[in-house]
Short mmCIF file of C-alpha atoms and ligand atoms in Angstrom, two decimals:
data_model
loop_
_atom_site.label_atom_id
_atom_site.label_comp_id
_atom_site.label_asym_id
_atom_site.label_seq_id
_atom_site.Cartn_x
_atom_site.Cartn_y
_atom_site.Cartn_z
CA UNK A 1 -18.78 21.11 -16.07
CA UNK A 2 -20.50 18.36 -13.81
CA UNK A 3 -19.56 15.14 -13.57
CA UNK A 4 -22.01 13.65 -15.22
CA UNK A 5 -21.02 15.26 -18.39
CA UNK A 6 -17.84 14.66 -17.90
CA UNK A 7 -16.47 13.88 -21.41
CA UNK A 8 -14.17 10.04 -20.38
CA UNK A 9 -16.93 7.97 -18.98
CA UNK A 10 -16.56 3.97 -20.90
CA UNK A 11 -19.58 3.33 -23.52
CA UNK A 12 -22.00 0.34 -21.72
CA UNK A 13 -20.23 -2.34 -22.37
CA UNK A 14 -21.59 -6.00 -23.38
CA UNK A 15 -21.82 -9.13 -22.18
CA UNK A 16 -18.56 -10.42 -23.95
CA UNK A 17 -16.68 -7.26 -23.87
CA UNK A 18 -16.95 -8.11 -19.34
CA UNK A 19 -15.36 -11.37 -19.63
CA UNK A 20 -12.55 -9.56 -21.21
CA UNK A 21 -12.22 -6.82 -18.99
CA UNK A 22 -9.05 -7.69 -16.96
CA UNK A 23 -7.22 -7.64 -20.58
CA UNK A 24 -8.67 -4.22 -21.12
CA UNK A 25 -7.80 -0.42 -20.08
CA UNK A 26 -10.01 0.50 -17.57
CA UNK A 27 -9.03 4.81 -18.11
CA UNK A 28 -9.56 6.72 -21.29
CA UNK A 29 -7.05 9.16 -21.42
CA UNK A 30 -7.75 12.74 -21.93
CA UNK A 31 -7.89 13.63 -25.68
CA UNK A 32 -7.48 17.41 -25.22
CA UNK A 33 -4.75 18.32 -27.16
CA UNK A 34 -3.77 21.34 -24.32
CA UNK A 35 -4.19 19.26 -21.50
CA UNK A 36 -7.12 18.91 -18.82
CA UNK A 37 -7.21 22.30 -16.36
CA UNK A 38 -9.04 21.23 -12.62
CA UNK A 39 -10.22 23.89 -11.21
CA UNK A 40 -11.62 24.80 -7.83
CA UNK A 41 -10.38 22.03 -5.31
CA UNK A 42 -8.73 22.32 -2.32
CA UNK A 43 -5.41 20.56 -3.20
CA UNK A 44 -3.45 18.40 -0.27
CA UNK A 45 0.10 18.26 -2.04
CA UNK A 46 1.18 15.40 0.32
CA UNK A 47 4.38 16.71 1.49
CA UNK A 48 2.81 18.34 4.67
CA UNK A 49 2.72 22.16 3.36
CA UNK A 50 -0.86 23.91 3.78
CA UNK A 51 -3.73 22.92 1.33
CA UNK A 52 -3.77 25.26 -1.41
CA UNK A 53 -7.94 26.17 -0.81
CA UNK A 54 -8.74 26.82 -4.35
CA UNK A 55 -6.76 25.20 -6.51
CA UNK A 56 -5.73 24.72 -10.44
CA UNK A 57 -3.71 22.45 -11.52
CA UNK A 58 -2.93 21.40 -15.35
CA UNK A 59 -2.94 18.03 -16.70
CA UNK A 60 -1.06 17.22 -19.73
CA UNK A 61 0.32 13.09 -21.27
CA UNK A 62 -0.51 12.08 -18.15
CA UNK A 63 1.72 14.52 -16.18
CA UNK A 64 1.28 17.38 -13.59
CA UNK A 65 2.22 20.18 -15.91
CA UNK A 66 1.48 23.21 -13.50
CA UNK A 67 -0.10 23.51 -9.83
CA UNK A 68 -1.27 26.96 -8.58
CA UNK A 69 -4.26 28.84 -6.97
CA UNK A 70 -7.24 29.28 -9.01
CA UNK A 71 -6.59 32.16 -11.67
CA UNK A 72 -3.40 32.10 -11.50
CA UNK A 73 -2.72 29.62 -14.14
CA UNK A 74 -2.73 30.76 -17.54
CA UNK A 75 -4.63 27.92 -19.26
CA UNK A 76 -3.01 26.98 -23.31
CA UNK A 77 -5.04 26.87 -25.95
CA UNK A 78 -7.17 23.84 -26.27
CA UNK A 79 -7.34 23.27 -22.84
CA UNK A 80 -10.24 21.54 -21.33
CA UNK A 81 -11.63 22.82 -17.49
CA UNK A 82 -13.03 20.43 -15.21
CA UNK A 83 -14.93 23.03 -12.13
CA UNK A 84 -14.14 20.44 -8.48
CA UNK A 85 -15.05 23.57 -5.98
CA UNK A 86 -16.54 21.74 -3.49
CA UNK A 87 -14.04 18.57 -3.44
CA UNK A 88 -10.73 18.05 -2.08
CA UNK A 89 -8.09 16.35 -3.94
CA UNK A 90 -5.13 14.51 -2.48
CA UNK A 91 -2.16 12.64 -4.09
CA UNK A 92 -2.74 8.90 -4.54
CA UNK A 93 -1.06 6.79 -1.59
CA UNK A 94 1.49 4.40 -2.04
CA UNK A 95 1.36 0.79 0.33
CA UNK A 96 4.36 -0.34 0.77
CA UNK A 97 3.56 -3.80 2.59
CA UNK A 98 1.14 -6.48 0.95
CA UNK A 99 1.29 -10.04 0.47
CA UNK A 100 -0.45 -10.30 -3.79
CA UNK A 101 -1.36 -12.75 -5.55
CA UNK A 102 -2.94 -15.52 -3.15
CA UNK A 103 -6.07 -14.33 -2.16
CA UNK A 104 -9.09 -15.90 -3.61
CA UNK A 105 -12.07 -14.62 -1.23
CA UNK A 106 -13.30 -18.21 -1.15
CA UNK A 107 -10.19 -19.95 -0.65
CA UNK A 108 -6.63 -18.48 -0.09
CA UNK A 109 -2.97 -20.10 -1.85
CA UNK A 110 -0.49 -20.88 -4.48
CA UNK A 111 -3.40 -21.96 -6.88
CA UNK A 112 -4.19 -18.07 -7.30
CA UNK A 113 -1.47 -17.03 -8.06
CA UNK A 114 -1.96 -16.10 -11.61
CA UNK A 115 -1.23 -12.80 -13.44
CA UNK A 116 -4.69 -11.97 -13.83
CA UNK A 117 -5.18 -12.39 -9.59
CA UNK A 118 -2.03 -10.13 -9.20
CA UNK A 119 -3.49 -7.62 -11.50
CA UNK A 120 -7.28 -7.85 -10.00
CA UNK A 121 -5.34 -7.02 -6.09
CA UNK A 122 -3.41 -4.31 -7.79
CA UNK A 123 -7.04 -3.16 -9.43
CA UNK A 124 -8.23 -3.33 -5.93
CA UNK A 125 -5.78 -1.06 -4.42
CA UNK A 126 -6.16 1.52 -7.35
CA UNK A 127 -10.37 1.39 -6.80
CA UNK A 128 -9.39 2.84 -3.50
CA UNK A 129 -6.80 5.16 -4.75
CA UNK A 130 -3.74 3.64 -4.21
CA UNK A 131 -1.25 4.32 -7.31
CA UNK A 132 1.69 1.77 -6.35
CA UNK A 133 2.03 -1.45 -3.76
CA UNK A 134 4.41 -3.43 -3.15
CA UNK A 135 4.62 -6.95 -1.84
CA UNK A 136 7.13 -7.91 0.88
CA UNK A 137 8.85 -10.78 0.24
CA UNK A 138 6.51 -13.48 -0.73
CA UNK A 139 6.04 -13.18 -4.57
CA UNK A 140 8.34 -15.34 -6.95
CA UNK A 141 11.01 -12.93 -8.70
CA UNK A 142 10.80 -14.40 -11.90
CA UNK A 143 7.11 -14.19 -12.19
CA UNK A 144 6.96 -10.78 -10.42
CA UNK A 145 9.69 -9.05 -12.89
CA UNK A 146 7.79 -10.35 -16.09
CA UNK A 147 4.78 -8.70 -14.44
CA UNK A 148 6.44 -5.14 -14.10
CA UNK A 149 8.05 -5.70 -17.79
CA UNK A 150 4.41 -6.41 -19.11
CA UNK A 151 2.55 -3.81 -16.57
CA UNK A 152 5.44 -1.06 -17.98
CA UNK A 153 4.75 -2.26 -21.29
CA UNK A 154 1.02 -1.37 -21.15
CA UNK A 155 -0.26 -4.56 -21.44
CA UNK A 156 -2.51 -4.68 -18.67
CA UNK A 157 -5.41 -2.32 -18.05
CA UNK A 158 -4.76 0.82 -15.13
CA UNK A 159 -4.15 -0.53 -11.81
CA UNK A 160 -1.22 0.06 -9.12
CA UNK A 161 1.98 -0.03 -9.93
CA UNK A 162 3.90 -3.54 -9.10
CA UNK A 163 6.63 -3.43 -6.62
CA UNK A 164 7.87 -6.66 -5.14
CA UNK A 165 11.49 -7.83 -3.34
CA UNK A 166 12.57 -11.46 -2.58
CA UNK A 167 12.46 -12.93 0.61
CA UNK A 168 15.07 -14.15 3.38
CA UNK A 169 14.99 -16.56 6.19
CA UNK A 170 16.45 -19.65 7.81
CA UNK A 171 15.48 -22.97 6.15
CA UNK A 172 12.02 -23.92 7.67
CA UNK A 173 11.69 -20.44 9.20
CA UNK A 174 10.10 -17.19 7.87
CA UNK A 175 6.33 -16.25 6.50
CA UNK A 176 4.14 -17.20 9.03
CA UNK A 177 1.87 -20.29 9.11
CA UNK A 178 -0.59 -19.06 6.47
CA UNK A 179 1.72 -17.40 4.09
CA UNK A 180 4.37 -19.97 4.27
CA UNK A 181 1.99 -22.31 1.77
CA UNK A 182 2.41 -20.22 -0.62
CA UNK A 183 6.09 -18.85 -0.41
CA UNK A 184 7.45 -22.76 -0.37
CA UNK A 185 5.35 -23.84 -3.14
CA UNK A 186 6.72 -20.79 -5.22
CA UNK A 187 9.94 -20.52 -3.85
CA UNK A 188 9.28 -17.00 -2.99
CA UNK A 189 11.79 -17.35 -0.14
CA UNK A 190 15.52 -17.82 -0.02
CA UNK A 191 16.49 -20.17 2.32
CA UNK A 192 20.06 -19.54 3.92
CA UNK A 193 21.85 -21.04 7.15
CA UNK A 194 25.03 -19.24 7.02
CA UNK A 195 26.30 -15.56 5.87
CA UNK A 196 28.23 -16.83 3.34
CA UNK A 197 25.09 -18.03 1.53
CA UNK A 198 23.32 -15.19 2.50
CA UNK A 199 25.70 -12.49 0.83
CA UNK A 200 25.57 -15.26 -2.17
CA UNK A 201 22.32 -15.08 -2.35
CA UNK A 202 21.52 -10.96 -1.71
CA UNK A 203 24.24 -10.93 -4.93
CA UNK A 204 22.06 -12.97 -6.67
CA UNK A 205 19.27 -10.19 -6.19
CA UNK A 206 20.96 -7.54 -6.86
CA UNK A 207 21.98 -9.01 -9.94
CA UNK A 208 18.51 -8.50 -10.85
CA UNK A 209 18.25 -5.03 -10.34
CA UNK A 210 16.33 -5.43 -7.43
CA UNK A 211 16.21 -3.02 -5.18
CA UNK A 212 15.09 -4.57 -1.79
CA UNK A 213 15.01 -7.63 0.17
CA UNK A 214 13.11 -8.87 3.15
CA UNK A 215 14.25 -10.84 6.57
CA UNK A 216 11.95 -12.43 9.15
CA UNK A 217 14.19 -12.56 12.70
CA UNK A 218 11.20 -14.41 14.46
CA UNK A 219 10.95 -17.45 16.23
CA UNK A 220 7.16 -17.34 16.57
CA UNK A 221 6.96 -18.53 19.82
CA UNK A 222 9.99 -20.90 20.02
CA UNK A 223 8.41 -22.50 16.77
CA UNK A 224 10.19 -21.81 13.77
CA UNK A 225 14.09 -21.19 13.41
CA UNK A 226 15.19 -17.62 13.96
CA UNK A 227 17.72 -15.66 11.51
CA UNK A 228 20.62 -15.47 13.41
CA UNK A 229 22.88 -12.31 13.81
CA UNK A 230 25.44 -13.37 11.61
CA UNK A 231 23.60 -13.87 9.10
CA UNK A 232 21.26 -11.26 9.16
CA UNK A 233 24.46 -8.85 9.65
CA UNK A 234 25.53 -10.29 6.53
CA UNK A 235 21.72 -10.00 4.36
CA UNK A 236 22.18 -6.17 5.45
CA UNK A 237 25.97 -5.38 4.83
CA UNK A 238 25.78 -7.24 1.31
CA UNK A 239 22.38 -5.43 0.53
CA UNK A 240 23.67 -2.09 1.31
CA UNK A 241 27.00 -2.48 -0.36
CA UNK A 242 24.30 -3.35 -3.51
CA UNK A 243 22.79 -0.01 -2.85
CA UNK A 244 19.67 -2.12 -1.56
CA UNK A 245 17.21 -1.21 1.37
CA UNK A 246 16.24 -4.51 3.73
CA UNK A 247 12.67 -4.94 5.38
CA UNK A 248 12.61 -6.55 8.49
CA UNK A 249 9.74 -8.43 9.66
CA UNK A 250 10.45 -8.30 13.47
CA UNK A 251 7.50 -7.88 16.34
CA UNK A 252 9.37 -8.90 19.77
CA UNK A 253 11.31 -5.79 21.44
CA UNK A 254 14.45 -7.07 21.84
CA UNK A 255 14.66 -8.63 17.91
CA UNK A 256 12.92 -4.97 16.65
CA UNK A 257 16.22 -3.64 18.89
CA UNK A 258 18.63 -5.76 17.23
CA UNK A 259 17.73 -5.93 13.53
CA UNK A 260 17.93 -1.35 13.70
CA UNK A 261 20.92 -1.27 15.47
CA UNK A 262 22.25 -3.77 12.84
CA UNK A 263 21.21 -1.01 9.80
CA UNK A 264 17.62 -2.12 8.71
CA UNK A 265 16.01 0.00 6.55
CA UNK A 266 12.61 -0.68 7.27
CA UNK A 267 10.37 -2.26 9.71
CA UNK A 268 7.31 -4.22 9.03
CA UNK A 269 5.56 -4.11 11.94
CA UNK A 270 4.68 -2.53 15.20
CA UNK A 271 5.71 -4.12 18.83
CA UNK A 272 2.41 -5.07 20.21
CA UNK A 273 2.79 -7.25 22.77
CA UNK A 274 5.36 -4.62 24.80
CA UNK A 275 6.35 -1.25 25.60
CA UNK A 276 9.52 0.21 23.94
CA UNK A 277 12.35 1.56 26.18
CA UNK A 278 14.47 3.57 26.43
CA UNK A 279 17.03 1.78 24.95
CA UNK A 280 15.13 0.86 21.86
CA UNK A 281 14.22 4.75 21.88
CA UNK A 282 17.78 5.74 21.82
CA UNK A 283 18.63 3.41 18.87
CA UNK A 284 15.46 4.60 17.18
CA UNK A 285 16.47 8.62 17.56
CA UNK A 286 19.96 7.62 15.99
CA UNK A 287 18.56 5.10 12.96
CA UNK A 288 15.81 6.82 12.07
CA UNK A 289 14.48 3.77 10.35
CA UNK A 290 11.07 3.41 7.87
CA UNK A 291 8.21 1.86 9.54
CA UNK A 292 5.11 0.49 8.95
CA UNK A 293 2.21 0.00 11.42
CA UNK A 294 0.26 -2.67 9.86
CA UNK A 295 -2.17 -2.39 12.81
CA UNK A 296 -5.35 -3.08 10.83
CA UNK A 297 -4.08 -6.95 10.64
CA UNK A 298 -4.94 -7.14 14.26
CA UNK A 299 -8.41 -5.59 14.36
CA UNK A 300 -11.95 -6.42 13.94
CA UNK A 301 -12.59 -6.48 10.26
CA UNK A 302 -13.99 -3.55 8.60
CA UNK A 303 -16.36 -6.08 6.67
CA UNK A 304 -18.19 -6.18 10.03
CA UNK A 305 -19.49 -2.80 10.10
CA UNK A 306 -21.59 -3.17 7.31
CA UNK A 307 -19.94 -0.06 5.39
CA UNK A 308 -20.59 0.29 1.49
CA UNK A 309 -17.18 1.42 1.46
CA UNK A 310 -15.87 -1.59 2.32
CA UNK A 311 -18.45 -3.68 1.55
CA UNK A 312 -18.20 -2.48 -2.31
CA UNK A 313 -15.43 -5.14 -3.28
CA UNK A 314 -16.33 -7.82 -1.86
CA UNK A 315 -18.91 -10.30 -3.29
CA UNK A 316 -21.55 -10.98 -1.05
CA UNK A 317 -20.96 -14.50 0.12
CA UNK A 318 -17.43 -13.24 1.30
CA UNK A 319 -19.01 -10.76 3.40
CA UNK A 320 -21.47 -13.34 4.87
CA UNK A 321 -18.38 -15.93 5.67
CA UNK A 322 -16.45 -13.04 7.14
CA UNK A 323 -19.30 -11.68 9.65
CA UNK A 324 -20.11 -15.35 10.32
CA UNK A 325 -16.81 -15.82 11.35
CA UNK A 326 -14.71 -12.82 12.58
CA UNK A 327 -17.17 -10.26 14.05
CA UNK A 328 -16.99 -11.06 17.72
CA UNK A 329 -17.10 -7.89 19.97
CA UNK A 330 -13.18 -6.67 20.91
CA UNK A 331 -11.78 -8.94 24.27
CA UNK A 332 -10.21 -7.72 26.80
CA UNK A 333 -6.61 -8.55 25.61
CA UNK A 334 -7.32 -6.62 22.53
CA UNK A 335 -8.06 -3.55 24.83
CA UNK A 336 -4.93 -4.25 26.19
CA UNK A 337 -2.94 -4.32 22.68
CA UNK A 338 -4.77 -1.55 21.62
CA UNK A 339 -2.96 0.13 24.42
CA UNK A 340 0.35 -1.06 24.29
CA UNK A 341 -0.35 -0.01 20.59
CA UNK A 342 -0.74 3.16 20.38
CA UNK A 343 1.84 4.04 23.58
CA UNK A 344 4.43 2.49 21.21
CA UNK A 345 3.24 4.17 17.53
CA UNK A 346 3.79 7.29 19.63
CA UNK A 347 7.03 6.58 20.74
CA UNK A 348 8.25 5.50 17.60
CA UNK A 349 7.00 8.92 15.72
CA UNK A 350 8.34 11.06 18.43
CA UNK A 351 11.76 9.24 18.50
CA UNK A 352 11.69 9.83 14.81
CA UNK A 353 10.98 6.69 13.03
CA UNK A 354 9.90 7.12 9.47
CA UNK A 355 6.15 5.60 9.39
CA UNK A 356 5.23 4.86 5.89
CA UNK A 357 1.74 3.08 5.11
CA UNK A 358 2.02 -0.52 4.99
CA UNK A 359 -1.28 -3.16 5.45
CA UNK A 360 0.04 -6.77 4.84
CA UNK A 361 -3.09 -7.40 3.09
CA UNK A 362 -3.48 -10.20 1.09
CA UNK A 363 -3.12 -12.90 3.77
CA UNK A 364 -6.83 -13.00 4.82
CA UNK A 365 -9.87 -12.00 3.46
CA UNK A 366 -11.21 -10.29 6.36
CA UNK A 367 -8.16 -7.77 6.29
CA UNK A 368 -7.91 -7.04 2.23
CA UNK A 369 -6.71 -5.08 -0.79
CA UNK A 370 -7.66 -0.90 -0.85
CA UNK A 371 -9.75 -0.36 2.12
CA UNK A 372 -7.21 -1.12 4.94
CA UNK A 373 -5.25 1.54 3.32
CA UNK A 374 -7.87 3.74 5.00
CA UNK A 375 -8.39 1.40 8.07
CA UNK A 376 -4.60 1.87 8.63
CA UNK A 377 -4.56 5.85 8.00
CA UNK A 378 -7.35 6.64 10.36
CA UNK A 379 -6.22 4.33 13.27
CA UNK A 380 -2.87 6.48 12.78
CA UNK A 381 -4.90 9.76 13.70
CA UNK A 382 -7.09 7.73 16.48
CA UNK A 383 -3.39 7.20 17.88
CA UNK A 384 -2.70 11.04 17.95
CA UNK A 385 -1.58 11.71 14.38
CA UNK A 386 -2.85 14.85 12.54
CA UNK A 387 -4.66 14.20 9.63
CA UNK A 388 -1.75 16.12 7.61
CA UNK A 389 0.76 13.58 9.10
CA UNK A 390 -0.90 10.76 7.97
CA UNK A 391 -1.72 11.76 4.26
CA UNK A 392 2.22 12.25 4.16
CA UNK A 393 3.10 9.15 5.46
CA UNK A 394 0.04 7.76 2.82
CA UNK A 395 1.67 9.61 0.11
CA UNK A 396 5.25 11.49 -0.63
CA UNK A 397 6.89 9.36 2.71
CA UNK A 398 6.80 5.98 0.97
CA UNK A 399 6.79 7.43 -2.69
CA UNK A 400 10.28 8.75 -0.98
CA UNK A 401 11.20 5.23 0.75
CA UNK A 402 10.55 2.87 -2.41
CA UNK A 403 12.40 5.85 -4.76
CA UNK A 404 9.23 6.64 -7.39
CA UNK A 405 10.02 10.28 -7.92
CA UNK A 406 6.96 10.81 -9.84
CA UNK A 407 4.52 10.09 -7.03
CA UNK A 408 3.38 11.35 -4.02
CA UNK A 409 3.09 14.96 -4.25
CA UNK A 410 0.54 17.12 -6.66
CA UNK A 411 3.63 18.73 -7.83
CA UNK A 412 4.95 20.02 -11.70
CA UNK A 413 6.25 17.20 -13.21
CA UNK A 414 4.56 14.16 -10.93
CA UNK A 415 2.55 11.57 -12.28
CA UNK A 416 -1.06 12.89 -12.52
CA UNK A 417 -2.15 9.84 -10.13
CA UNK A 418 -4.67 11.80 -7.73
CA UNK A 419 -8.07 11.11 -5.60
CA UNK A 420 -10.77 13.52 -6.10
CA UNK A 421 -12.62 13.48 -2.57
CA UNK A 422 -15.87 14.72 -1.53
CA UNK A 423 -14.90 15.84 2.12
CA UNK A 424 -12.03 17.00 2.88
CA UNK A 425 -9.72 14.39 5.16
CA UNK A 426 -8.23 17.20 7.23
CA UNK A 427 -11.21 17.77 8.85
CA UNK A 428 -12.18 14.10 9.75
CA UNK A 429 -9.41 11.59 8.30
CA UNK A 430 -12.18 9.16 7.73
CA UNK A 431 -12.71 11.69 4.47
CA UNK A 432 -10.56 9.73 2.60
CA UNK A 433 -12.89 7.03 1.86
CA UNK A 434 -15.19 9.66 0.35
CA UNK A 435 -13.63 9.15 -3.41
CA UNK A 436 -15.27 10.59 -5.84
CA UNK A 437 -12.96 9.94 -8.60
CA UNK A 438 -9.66 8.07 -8.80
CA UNK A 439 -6.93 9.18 -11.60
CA UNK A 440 -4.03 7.30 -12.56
CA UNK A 441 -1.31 8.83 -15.24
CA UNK A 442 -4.25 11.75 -15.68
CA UNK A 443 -6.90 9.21 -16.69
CA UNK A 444 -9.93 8.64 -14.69
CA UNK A 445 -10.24 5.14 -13.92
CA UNK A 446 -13.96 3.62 -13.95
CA UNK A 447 -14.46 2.35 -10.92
CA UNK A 448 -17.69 0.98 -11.52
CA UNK A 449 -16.77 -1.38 -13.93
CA UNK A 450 -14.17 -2.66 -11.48
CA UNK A 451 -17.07 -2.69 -8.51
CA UNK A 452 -19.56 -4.37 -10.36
CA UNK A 453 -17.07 -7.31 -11.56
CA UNK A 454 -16.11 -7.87 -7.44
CA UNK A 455 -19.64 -7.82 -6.66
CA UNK A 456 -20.54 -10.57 -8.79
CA UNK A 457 -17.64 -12.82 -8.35
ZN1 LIG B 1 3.67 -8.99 5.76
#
């Protein structure tokens, strides 16, 4: 079977049927009563094991019901065969740092945040095969939880699954500059001065099932009020008496140092601006903690390279404004960080930190929803990663982190939420952005539709 006669492709759709569209299902499931069989594909399973060259693997309600070599599968009856020798299919990732909801490509704050402009972000990271995200600590908990009841509920068409967790910091402290509009106005952030009111208030989240919560231990350059250790001692001992994991936003050395040694689960971000030491590598070796890069926020936009790839989501005018205003050539300095970079990613994977893919997108246009996924995986293997490294820490690492057992391998029993690949990313890691197809619960999702609609707006 080619893919042009593939038998789930949308009808054309009208006029009025478009304006509707972020209300409708953008995947028609598989009718076969026995399940879809994919043959042929070289299959990446995501947990680091060798690719299984030619593949089979069974579809069935939207679950992985059998994985094998080619052949050695024995198909039911009323099973359907899609042929993909030729492609390479890989689990889809899971980002487990983004800021949703604010982004407007011509403007940026609280005045997006809508349901439908949470939705169209989580659309965006599922166009580029991203099956869940979740946003670090700057999404309102009421809002977000009705979100996940009505995206579990089926009420909004395929995208990535919604993960979100509360925010901590010092009153007057936290999300930087540009986020900060938008946490106060929602009230994204819980404001505490003292551990008492910070093991009040991690109570409070837990009481909502909630499984995570964030901390910013910054000062940003003597500017803003820093978390101190009491109470940041107290955000993690209340959290992880709750069974809760707590991100830490911290980018100086000696605050990265403190807020591991302290029992943070999870680092969002990277030291740029100095080498770790041996100290920090000790407490790193003992912690073990989960870590993500984000180093894509600091480079030259993607959007500048005039790639359809990138250039596919984003409507013209916000391509023009970006290259008009963040294109310059790479200075000196960010030789320099570039450095200091990748000395310190390297240090951090050898001491055995737990990198897991993170982007922050969603606090500027020029650094956005679904392609930095792949900006961030490939800088990981410019910085000495293997290709097979980085799909794990794209895929089962974080599925592992956030606890969704039923991604991040192509495994028996997973979620069928896979990318269907033309290259093959172990080869060149910049194969990823290759996609051919993009499933989600076993249906294909039609990423055309979704393309056109970000084109035109
Ligand atoms: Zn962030």
């Amino acid at each position: 079977m080619t893919f042009a006669t593939f038998p789930h492709r949308l009808p054309a759709i009208s006029g009025f049927v478009f304006a509707c569209l972020a209300l409708l299902p953008l995947t028609v499931s598989a009718q076969a009563t026995g399940g879809i069989l994919y043959e042929g594909a070289r299959l990446i399973v995501g947990d680091g094991t060798p690719a299984i060259e030619s593949s089979a693997f069974l579809v069935r309600n939207g679950r992985i019901a059998a994985v094998g070599r080619k052949g050695s599968l024995v198909a039911p009856v009323g099973v359907s065969r899609v042929d993909l020798t030729g492609k390479t299919v890989m689990p889809a990732m899971v980002n487990v740092h983004v800021h949703i909801g604010y982004e407007g490509y011509s403007s940026w704050g609280v005045e997006h945040y809508t349901p439908a402009n949470v939705l169209d972000h989580l659309q965006r990271e599922a166009f580029y095969g991203v099956a869940a995200t979740q946003s670090v600590g700057s999404s309102p908990t009421d809002a977000s939880l009705a979100f996940q009841r009505d995206q579990a509920a089926g009420k909004f068409g395929a995208a990535s699954r919604f993960f979100f967790m509360p925010g901590m910091a010092p009153p007057g402290g936290g999300p930087d500059a540009i986020l900060l509009k938008g946490t106060s106005a929602l009230h994204a952030v819980h404001e505490v001065s003292t551990a008492a009111e910070a093991r009040s208030a991690v109570r409070s989240i837990a009481a909502k099932k909630i499984r995570n919560v964030k901390i910013w231990v910054d000062d940003r350059r003597g500017t803003y009020p820093k978390m101190p250790p009491e109470v940041y001692n107290a955000v993690i001992d209340e959290a992880h008496k709750a069974g809760m994991m707590v991100h830490a936003h911290a980018i100086q050395l000696a605050d990265q140092k403190a807020v591991v040694r302290a029992g943070a689960d999870v680092l969002v971000h990277t030291v740029t601006a100095e080498k770790l030491d041996d100290e920090y590598i000790a407490i790193l070796r003992q912690k073990k903690p989960y870590w993500t890069t984000v180093i894509g926020l600091g480079d030259r936009s993607e959007a500048c390279n005039a790639d359809p790839f990138v250039d596919q989501s984003y409507p013209d005018r916000v391509l023009a404004s970006i290259r008009a205003e963040s294109c310059n050539p790479p200075t000196s300095g960010q030789s320099a960080r570039d450095e200091t970079l990748g000395d310190n990613v390297r240090a951090m994977v050898a001491a055995g930190a737990r990198l897991v893919l993170g982007t922050d997108a969603g606090i500027a246009a020029r650094h956005s929803f679904g392609w930095s996924d792949h900006h961030e995986v490939a800088r990981w293997v410019q910085f000495g990663l293997t290709p097979s490294q980085a799909i794990v820490a794209a895929t089962s690492r974080p599925a592992e982190m956030m606890g969704i057992r039923d991604l991040g391998t192509m495994a028996e029993g997973k979620s069928a939420d896979f990318i269907v690949l033309d290259a093959n990313p172990l080869d060149d890691i910049r194969n990823t952005r290759r996609i051919s197809r993009v499933y989600l619960r076993g249906a294909m999702l039609d990423r055309t539709v979704l393309a056109d609609r970000w084109k035109r707006n």
